XYZ file of C-alpha atoms in Angstrom:
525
model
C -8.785 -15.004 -14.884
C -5.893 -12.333 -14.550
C -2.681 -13.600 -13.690
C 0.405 -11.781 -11.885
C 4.334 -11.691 -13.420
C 6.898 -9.846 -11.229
C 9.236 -7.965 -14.272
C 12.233 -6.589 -13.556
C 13.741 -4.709 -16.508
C 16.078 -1.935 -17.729
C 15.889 0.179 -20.653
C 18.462 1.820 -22.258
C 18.632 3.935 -25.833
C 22.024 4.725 -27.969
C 22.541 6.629 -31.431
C 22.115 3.629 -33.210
C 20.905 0.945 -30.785
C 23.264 -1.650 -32.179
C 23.897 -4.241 -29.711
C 27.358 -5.456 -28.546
C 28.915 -8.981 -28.375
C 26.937 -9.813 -24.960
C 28.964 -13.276 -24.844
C 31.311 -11.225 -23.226
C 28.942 -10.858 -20.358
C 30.263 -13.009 -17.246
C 28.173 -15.892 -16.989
C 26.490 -15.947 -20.890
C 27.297 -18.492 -23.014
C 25.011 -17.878 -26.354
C 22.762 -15.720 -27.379
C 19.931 -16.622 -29.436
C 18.003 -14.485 -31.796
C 14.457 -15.315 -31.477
C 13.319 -13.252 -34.566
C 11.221 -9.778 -35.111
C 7.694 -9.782 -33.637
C 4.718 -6.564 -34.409
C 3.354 -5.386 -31.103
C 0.435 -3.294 -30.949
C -0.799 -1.674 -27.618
C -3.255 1.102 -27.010
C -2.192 2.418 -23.783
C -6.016 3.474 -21.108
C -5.896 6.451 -18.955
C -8.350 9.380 -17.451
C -8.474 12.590 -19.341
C -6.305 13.890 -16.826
C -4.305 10.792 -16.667
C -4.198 9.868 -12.944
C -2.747 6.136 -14.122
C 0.444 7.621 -15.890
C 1.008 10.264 -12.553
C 0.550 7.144 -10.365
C 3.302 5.588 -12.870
C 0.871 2.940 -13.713
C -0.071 1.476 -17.360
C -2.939 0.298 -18.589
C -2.906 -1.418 -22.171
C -4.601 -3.649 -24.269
C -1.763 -5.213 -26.994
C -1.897 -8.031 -29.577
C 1.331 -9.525 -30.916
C 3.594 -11.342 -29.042
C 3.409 -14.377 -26.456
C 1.614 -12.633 -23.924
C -1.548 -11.012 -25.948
C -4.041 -9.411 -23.957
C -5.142 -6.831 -20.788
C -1.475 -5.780 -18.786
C -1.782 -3.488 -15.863
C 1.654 -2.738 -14.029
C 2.250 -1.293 -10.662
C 5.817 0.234 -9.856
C 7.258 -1.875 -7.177
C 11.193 -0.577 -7.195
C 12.976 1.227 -9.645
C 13.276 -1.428 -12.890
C 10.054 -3.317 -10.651
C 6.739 -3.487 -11.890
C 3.869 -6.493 -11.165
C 2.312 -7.027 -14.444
C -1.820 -8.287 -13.540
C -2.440 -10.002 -17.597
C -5.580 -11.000 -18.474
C -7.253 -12.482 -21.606
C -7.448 -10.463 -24.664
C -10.765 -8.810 -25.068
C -12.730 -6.057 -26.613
C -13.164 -4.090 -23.272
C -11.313 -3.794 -20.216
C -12.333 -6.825 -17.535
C -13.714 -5.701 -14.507
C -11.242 -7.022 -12.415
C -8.482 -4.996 -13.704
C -11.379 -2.154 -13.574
C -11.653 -2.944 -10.365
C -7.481 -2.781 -9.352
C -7.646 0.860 -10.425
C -10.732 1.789 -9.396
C -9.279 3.677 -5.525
C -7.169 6.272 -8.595
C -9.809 6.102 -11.214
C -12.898 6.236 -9.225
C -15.929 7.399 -11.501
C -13.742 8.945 -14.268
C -13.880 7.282 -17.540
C -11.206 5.110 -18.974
C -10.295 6.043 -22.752
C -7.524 5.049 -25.000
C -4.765 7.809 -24.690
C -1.668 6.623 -27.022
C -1.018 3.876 -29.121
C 2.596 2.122 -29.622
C 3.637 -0.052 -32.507
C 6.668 -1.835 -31.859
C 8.585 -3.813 -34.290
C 10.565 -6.123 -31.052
C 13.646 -7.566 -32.232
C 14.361 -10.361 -29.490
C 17.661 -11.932 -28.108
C 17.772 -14.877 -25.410
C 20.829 -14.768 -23.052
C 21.586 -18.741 -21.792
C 24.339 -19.881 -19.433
C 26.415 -22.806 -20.410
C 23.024 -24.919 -19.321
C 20.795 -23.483 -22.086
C 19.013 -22.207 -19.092
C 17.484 -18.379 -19.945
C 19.179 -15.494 -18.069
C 17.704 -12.587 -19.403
C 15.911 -11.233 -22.715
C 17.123 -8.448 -24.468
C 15.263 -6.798 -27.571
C 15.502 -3.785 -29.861
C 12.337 -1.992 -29.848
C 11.558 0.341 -32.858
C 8.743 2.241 -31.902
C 6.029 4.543 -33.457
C 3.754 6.415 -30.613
C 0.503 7.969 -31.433
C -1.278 9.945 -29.055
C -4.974 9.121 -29.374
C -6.579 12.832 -27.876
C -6.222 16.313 -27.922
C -5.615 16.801 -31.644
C -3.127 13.680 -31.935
C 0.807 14.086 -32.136
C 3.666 11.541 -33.241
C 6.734 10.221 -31.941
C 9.496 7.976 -33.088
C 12.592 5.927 -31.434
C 14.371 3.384 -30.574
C 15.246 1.696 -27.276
C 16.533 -1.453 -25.880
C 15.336 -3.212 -22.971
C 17.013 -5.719 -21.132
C 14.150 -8.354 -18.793
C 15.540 -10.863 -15.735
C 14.432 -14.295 -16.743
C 11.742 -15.280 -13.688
C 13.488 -15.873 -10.638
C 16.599 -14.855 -12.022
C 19.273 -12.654 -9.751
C 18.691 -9.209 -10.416
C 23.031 -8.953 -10.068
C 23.139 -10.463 -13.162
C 21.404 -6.930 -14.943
C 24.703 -5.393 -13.644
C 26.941 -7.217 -15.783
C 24.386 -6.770 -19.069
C 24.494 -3.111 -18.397
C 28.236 -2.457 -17.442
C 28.754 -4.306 -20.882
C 26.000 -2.141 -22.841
C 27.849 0.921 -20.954
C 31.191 -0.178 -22.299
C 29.803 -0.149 -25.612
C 28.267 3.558 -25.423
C 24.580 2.591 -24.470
C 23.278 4.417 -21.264
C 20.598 4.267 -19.217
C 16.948 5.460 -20.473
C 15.909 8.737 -19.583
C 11.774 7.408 -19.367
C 10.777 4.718 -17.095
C 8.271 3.489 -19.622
C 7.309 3.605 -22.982
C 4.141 5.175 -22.291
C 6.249 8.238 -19.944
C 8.090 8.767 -23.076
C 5.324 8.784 -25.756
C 3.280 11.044 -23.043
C 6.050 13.436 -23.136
C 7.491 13.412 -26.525
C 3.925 13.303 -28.968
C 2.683 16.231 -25.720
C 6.012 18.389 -26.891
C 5.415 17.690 -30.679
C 1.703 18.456 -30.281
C 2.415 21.410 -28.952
C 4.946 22.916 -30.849
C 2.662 22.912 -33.872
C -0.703 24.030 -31.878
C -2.316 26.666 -29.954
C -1.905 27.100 -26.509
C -5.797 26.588 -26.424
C -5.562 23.296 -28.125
C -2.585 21.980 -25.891
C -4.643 22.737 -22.655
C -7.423 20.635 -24.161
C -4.993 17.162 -23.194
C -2.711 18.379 -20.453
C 0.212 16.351 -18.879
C -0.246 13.787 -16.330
C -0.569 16.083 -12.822
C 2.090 14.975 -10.474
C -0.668 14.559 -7.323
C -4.527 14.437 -7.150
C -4.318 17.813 -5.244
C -3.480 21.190 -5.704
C -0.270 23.155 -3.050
C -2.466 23.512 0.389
C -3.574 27.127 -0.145
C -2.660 28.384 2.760
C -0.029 31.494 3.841
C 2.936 29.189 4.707
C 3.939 26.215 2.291
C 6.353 23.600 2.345
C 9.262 25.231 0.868
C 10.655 24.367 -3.223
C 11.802 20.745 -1.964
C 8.966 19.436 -0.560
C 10.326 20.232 3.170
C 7.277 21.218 5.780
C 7.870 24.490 7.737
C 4.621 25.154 9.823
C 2.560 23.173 12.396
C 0.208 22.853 9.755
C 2.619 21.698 6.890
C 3.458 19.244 8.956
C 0.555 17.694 9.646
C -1.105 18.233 6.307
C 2.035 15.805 5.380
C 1.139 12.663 7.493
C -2.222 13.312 6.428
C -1.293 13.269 2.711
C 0.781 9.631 3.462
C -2.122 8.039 5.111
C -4.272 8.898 1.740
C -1.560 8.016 -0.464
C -1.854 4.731 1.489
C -5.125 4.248 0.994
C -5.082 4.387 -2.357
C -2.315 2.391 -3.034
C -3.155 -0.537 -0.811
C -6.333 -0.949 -2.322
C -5.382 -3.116 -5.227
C -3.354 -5.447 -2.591
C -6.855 -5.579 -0.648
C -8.425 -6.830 -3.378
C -6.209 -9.353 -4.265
C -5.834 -10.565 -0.913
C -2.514 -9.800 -0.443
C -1.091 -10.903 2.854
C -1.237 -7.688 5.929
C -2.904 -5.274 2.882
C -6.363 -5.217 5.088
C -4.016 -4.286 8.237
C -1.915 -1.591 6.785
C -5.319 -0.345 5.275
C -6.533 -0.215 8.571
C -4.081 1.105 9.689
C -3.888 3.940 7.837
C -7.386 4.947 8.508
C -6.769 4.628 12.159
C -4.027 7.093 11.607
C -6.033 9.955 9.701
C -8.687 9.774 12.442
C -6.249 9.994 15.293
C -4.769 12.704 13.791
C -7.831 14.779 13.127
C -8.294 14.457 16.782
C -4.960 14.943 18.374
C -4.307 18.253 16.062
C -7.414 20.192 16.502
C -5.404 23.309 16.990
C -4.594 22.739 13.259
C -7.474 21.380 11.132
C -10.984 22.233 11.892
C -13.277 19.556 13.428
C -16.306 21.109 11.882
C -14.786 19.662 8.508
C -12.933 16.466 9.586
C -15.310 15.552 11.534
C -17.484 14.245 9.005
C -14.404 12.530 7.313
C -13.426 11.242 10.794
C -16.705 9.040 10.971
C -16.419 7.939 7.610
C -13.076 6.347 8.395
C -14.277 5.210 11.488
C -16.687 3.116 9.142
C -14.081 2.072 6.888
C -11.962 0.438 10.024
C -14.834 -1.441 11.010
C -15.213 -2.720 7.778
C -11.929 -3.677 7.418
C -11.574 -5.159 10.926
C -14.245 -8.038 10.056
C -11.710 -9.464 8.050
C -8.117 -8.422 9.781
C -9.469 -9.192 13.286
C -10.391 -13.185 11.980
C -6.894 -13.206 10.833
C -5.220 -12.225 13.809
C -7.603 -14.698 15.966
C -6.977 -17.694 13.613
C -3.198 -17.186 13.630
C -3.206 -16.729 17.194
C -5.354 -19.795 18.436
C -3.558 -22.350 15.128
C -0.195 -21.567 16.768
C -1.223 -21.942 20.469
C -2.877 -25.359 18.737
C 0.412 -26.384 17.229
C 2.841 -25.951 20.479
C 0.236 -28.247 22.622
C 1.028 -32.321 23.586
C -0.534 -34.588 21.174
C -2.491 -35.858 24.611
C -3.916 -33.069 25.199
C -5.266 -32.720 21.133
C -8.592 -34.598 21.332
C -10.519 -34.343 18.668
C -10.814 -32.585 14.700
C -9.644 -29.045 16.567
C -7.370 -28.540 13.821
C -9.937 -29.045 11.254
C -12.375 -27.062 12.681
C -9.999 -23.997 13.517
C -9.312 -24.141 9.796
C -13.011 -24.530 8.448
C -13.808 -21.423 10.674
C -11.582 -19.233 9.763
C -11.752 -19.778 5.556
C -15.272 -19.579 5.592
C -14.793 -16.595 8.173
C -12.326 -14.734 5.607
C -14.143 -15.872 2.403
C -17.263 -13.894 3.645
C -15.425 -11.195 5.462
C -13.118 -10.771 1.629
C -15.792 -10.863 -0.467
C -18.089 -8.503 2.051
C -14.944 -5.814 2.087
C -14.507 -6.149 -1.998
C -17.666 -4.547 -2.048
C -17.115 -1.807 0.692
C -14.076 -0.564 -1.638
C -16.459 -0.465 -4.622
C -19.530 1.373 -2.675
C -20.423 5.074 -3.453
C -19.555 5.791 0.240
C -15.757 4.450 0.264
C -15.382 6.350 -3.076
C -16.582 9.672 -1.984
C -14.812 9.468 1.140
C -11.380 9.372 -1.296
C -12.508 12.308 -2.860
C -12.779 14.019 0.395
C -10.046 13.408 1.247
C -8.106 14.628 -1.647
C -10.446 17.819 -1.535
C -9.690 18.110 2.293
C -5.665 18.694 0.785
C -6.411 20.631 -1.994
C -8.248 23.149 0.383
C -7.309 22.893 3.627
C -9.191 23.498 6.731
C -6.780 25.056 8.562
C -7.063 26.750 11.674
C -4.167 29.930 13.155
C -2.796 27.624 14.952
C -1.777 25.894 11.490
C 0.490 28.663 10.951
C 2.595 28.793 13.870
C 6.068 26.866 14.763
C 6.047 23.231 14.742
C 7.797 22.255 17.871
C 5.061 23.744 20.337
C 1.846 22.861 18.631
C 2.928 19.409 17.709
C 4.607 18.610 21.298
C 1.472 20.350 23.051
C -0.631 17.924 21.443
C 1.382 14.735 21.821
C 1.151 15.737 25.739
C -2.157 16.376 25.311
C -2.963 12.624 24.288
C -0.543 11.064 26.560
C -2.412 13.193 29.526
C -5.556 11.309 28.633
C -3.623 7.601 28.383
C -2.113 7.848 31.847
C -5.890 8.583 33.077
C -6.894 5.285 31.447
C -4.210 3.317 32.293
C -4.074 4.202 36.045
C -7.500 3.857 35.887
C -7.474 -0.060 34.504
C -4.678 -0.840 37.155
C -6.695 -0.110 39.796
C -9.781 -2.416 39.171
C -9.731 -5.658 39.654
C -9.297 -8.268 37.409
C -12.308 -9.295 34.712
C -14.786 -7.840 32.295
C -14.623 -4.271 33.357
C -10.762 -4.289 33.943
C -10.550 -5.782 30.102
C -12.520 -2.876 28.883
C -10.782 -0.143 30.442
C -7.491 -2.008 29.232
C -8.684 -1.954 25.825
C -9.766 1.945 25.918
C -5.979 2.771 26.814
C -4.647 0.680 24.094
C -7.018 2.721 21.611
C -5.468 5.844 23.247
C -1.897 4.409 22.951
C -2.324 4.186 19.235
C -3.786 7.758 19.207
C -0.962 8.823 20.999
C 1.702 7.307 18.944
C 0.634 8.672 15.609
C 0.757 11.881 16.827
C 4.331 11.446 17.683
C 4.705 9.933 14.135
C 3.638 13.013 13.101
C 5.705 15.137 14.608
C 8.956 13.142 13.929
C 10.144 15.382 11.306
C 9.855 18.598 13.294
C 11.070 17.118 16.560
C 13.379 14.959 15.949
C 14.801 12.286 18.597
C 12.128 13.090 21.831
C 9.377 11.936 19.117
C 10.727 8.917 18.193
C 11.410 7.882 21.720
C 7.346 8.273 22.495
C 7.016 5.960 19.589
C 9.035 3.656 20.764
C 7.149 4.217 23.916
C 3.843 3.908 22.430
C 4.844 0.543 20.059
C 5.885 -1.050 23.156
C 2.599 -0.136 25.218
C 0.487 -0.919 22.153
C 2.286 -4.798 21.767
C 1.307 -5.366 25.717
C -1.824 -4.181 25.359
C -2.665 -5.575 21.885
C -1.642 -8.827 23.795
C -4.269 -8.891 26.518
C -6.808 -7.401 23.995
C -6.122 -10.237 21.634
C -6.316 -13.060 24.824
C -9.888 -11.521 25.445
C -11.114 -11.977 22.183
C -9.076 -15.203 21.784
C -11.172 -16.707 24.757
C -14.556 -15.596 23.934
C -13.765 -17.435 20.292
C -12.591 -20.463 21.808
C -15.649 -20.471 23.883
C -17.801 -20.194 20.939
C -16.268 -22.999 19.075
C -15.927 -25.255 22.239
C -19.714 -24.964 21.894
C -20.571 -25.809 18.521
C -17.632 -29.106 18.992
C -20.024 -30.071 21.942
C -23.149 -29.747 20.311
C -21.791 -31.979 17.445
C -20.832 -34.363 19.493
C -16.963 -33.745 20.021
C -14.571 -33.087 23.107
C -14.322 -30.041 23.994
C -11.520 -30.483 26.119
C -8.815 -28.758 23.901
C -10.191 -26.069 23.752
C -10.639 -25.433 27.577
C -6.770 -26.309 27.154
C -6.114 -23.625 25.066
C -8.539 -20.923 27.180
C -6.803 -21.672 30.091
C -3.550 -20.886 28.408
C -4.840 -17.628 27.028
C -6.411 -16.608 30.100
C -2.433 -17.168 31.752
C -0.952 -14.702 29.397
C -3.822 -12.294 29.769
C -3.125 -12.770 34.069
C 1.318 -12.223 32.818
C 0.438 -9.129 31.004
C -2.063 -7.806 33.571
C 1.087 -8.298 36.326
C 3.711 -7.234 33.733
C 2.044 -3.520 33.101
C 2.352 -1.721 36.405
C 6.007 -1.929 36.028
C 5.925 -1.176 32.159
C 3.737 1.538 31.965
C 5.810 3.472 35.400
C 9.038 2.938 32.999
C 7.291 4.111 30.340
C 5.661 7.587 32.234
C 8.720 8.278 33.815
C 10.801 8.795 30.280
C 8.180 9.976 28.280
C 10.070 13.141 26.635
C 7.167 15.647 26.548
C-alpha cells in the first residue's frame, strides 16, 4: 500500500560544500550528525521522457530509511508529494496507474541511475524536537540509454521536518548564503543528471547518436502550425492563439488532475469535470475558429467523460447538500436512523461510483481521447477566422451564446412552476456555463468587459445550480423516504427536509426575474 509525504526542501551546491556552524541559525540549538548512508536509485521515464518534462520522478532506491517505489509531483517551488511504496522488483500498479494520463501506452524504462553517498545532519530546537535535515550529497549519475554518459557533484539539501514552518528554511538558507552557498541551479537530482550526463554524452558522440536519447520535450505538442503564433514569450496574438490557449489549459488539466482522481482527492472529480465541460463549450462557442468536422468527434468523447465523472461528483454534491439541511433541523423533527441512512447511501454510492470512474481513466477510450487531444494542438484545425483579430471574433461569439441564454431564460420565466419549468431552468444553466467559458476565454484579449460577463455568468450559474440541485435534492429524498418506509421507519424527516428544498427552489424561482434583468441589462457585449 503506497503512502503519501508532503516534502518541502531546498538544494543548494558551493565549491566545496562544507557546511557552516548552523547553531547560529535562530531557533537551533544542536545539530546532530546522523552518519553517512549509500543510496542507490534508478530513476523510470518514457524514451522521450514525458515524466522529467512534467517535472515528475519516478525511482526505485535501496539505502536509507525510506527504501522502495517514490513518485513525486511538483506542488510549489521546493513542494513535491512523495506517493512511497514497498520495495519491489517492478513498478506497482498503483503508482503505474498515477502516471498513466502522461505515460499512457508508452513503456516505462530505467533512464539514469544516482549513487549517493548522504552525509546527514539533524537540526533540534532547545526541545530535541527535529526542525529540519540537512545532508551532503556526493553523487555519481549514470545515464542508463542512448550510449550512456557520466556525471559527478556535490550538493546539499536542506528538508522541513513534517509539519514544520516552512519560515524556518529562510533562516537555514540566509545562514548557508552568509557562508557562500547559493541556491541550486536544478530542481532535482534527476533535472541535473538529465542535463549534465545529456551534455557529456554529447560532447564525445555523433550528432546521430545524441538524437537517439533526446532531452525531455518541454510539452506533449509541437508550436500550432499555423500562419500566426503566439509570439517568443508565450503571449497569444490571433483569435485562434487565443483560443488554442484555453484549450491547451483544459488538457493540461486533465492530465494533471488525474492522479488526484484516483486517489480520491477532495473536488479532483469536479475540477475534472469541469475541465471537460470547458473544452466542449469551447468547441462550440468558437466555431469560427476550430473546425467542427474535427472537434466534433472529440466533443462527444468529452461529453462521455462528464457523464462518467458526474456519477460520482453529482452523489457528492447531493449528500453534502441533504447532511447539512439534516444537521440545521430540531431534534423533534429528526425521527428516525436519517443520519445513518444518508451516510450508508452515499459511501456505498461513492465506493461504486470511485471504483466505476478508476476504470473509465484506465479504458482505451479515455486514453485515446488524451491523445486527441494533444494531436488536435499539435495540428490544429483551424479555420480563417482563426487568423483574424481577437477582440471581434472572441466578443462575436460570447454574444453569440448569451443570445441563446436570454431565449432560455425568458423562456423558463414564463411557464409556470413544475416539471417543465425545472427543465427549461436547467437548459439555461447549461447555457450559462457555455457562456461563461467563452468569456474565460477571451479574458486575455479583452480585458475588463470579459471578466464582468464572468462575473455575470458565476452569479447566474450559483442561482441556477441552486434550483437544479433542489430538484435533484427532492427526487433523492423521495427515493430514500421510500426505502425508510418499506423498512419499517418514519418517513417524516424526510418530507421535512423536501418541503424545505422545495422552499428554496420556490425563493430562487421568485429571486431570478429580478437577477437575470440586472444581469441583461449590464452584460458588456
Amino acid at each position: 500500500m503506497a503512502d503519501t509525504k508532503r516534502e518541502i526542501e531546498r538544494k543548494y551546491e558551493s565549491d566545496d560544500a562544507t557546511l557552516p556552524d548552523l547553531t547560529r541559525v535562530p531557533g537551533v540549538a544542536s545539530v546532530h550528525g546522523r552518519g553517512v548512508t549509500h543510496l542507490d536509485a534508478t530513476y523510470h521515464d518514457t524514451a522521450d521522457q514525458r515524466l522529467a518534462a512534467s517535472s515528475i520522478t519516478l525511482r526505485r532506491r535501496t539505502g536509507g530509511a525510506d527504501a522502495g517505489w517514490h513518485l513525486k509531483f511538483p506542488v510549489a517551488p521546493g513542494v513535491r508529494d512523495e506517493i512511497r511504496a514497498p520495495l519491489s522488483d517492478t513498478l506497482p500498479d498503483e503508482l503505474a496507474a498515477l502516471v498513466r494520463s502522461r505515460v499512457r501506452d508508452r513503456e516505462l524504462r530505467p533512464v539514469v541511475r544516482l549513487r549517493s553517498d548522504r552525509d546527514v545532519r539533524h537540526l533540534l530546537d532547545d526541545q530535541d524536537q527535529l526542525l529540519a535535515e540537512i545532508s551532503v550529497d556526493t553523487v555519481h549519475a549514470e545515464r542508463l540509454t542512448g550510449g550512456g554518459g557520466e556525471a559527478r557533484w556535490t550538493e546539499i539539501e536542506v528538508e522541513l521536518a513534517d509539519d514544520g514552518d516552512p519560515a524556518f528554511l529562510d533562516k537555514v538558507e540566509k545562514r548557508l548564503r552568509k557562508a557562500g552557498v547559493r541556491p541550486s541551479s536544478s530542481s532535482s537530482k534527476l533535472a541535473r543528471a538529465l542535463a549534465e550526463t545529456q551534455t557529456a554524452r554529447t560532447a564525445g558522440s555523433s550528432t546521430q547518436e545524441a538524437a537517439a536519447c533526446p532531452p525531455p520535450a518541454t510539452a506533449p505538442e509541437a508550436a500550432p502550425r499555423h500562419k500566426h503564433r503566439p509570439r517568443p514569450d508565450g503571449t497569444p496574438v490571433t483569435a485562434g492563439d487565443h483560443v488554442l490557449a484555453y484549450v491547451r489549459a483544459q488538457r493540461d488539466a486533465l492530465v494533471e488532475l488525474d492522479p488526484a482522481v484516483r486517489q480520491d482527492v477532495p473536488d479532483a472529480v469536479h475540477r475534472m469535470r469541469v475541465a471537460t465541460r470547458r473544452l466542449r463549450s469551447t468547441f462550440r462557442s468558437f466555431r469560427a475558429v476550430l473546425d467542427r468536422a474535427a472537434t466534433d468527434p472529440v466533443a462527444a468523447d468529452l461529453k462521455w467523460l462528464a457523464a462518467e465523472l458526474g456519477k460520482d461528483r453529482d452523489q457528492e454534491v447531493l449528500a453534502e447538500r441533504l447532511t447539512h439541511a439534516l444537521g440545521r433541523l430540531p431534534a423533534d423533527q429528526v425521527t428516525g436512523p436519517v443520519a445513518e441512512r444518508l451516510a450508508a447511501w452515499s459511501e456505498a454510492r461513492h465506493k461504486g461510483a470511485h471504483h466505476e470512474l478508476v476504470a473509465i481513466l484506465d479504458s482505451r477510450r479515455h486514453l485515446t481521447l488524451l491523445d486527441t487531444l494533444d494531436g488536435l494542438l499539435s495540428d490544429p484545425p483551424l479555420r480563417k477566422k482563426a487568423a483574424a483579430r481577437p477582440d471581434k471574433v472572441l466578443a462575436k461569439a460570447v454574444r453569440k451564446d448569451f443570445g441563446k441564454l436570454a431565449g432560455l431564460v425568458e423562456h423558463a420565466l414564463e411557464l409556470p412552476p413544475g416539471t417543465e419549468r425545472d427543465t427549461a431552468l436547467h437548459e439555461a444553466r447549461k447555457k450559462s456555463k457555455r457562456t461563461r467559458y467563452a468569456a474565460e476565454a477571451a479574458v486575455p484579449a479583452l480585458g475588463e468587459p470579459a471578466e464582468e460577463a464572468v462575473k455575470d455568468m458565476k452569479s447566474l450559474q450559483g442561482l441556477l445550480g441552486d434550483h437544479q440541485d433542489s430538484v435533484m435534492a427532492r427526487r433523492t429524498l423521495r427515493e430514500l423516504a421510500a426505502v425508510a418506509h418499506a423498512a419499517g421507519e418514519s418517513d417524516f424527516t424526510y418530507g421535512v427536509l423536501h418541503a424545505g428544498e422545495a422552499h428554496r427552489a420556490r425563493a430562487t424561482e421568485e429571486a431570478l426575474p429580478e437577477a437575470w434583468s440586472s444581469i441583461s441589462r449590464a452584460f458588456p457585449f
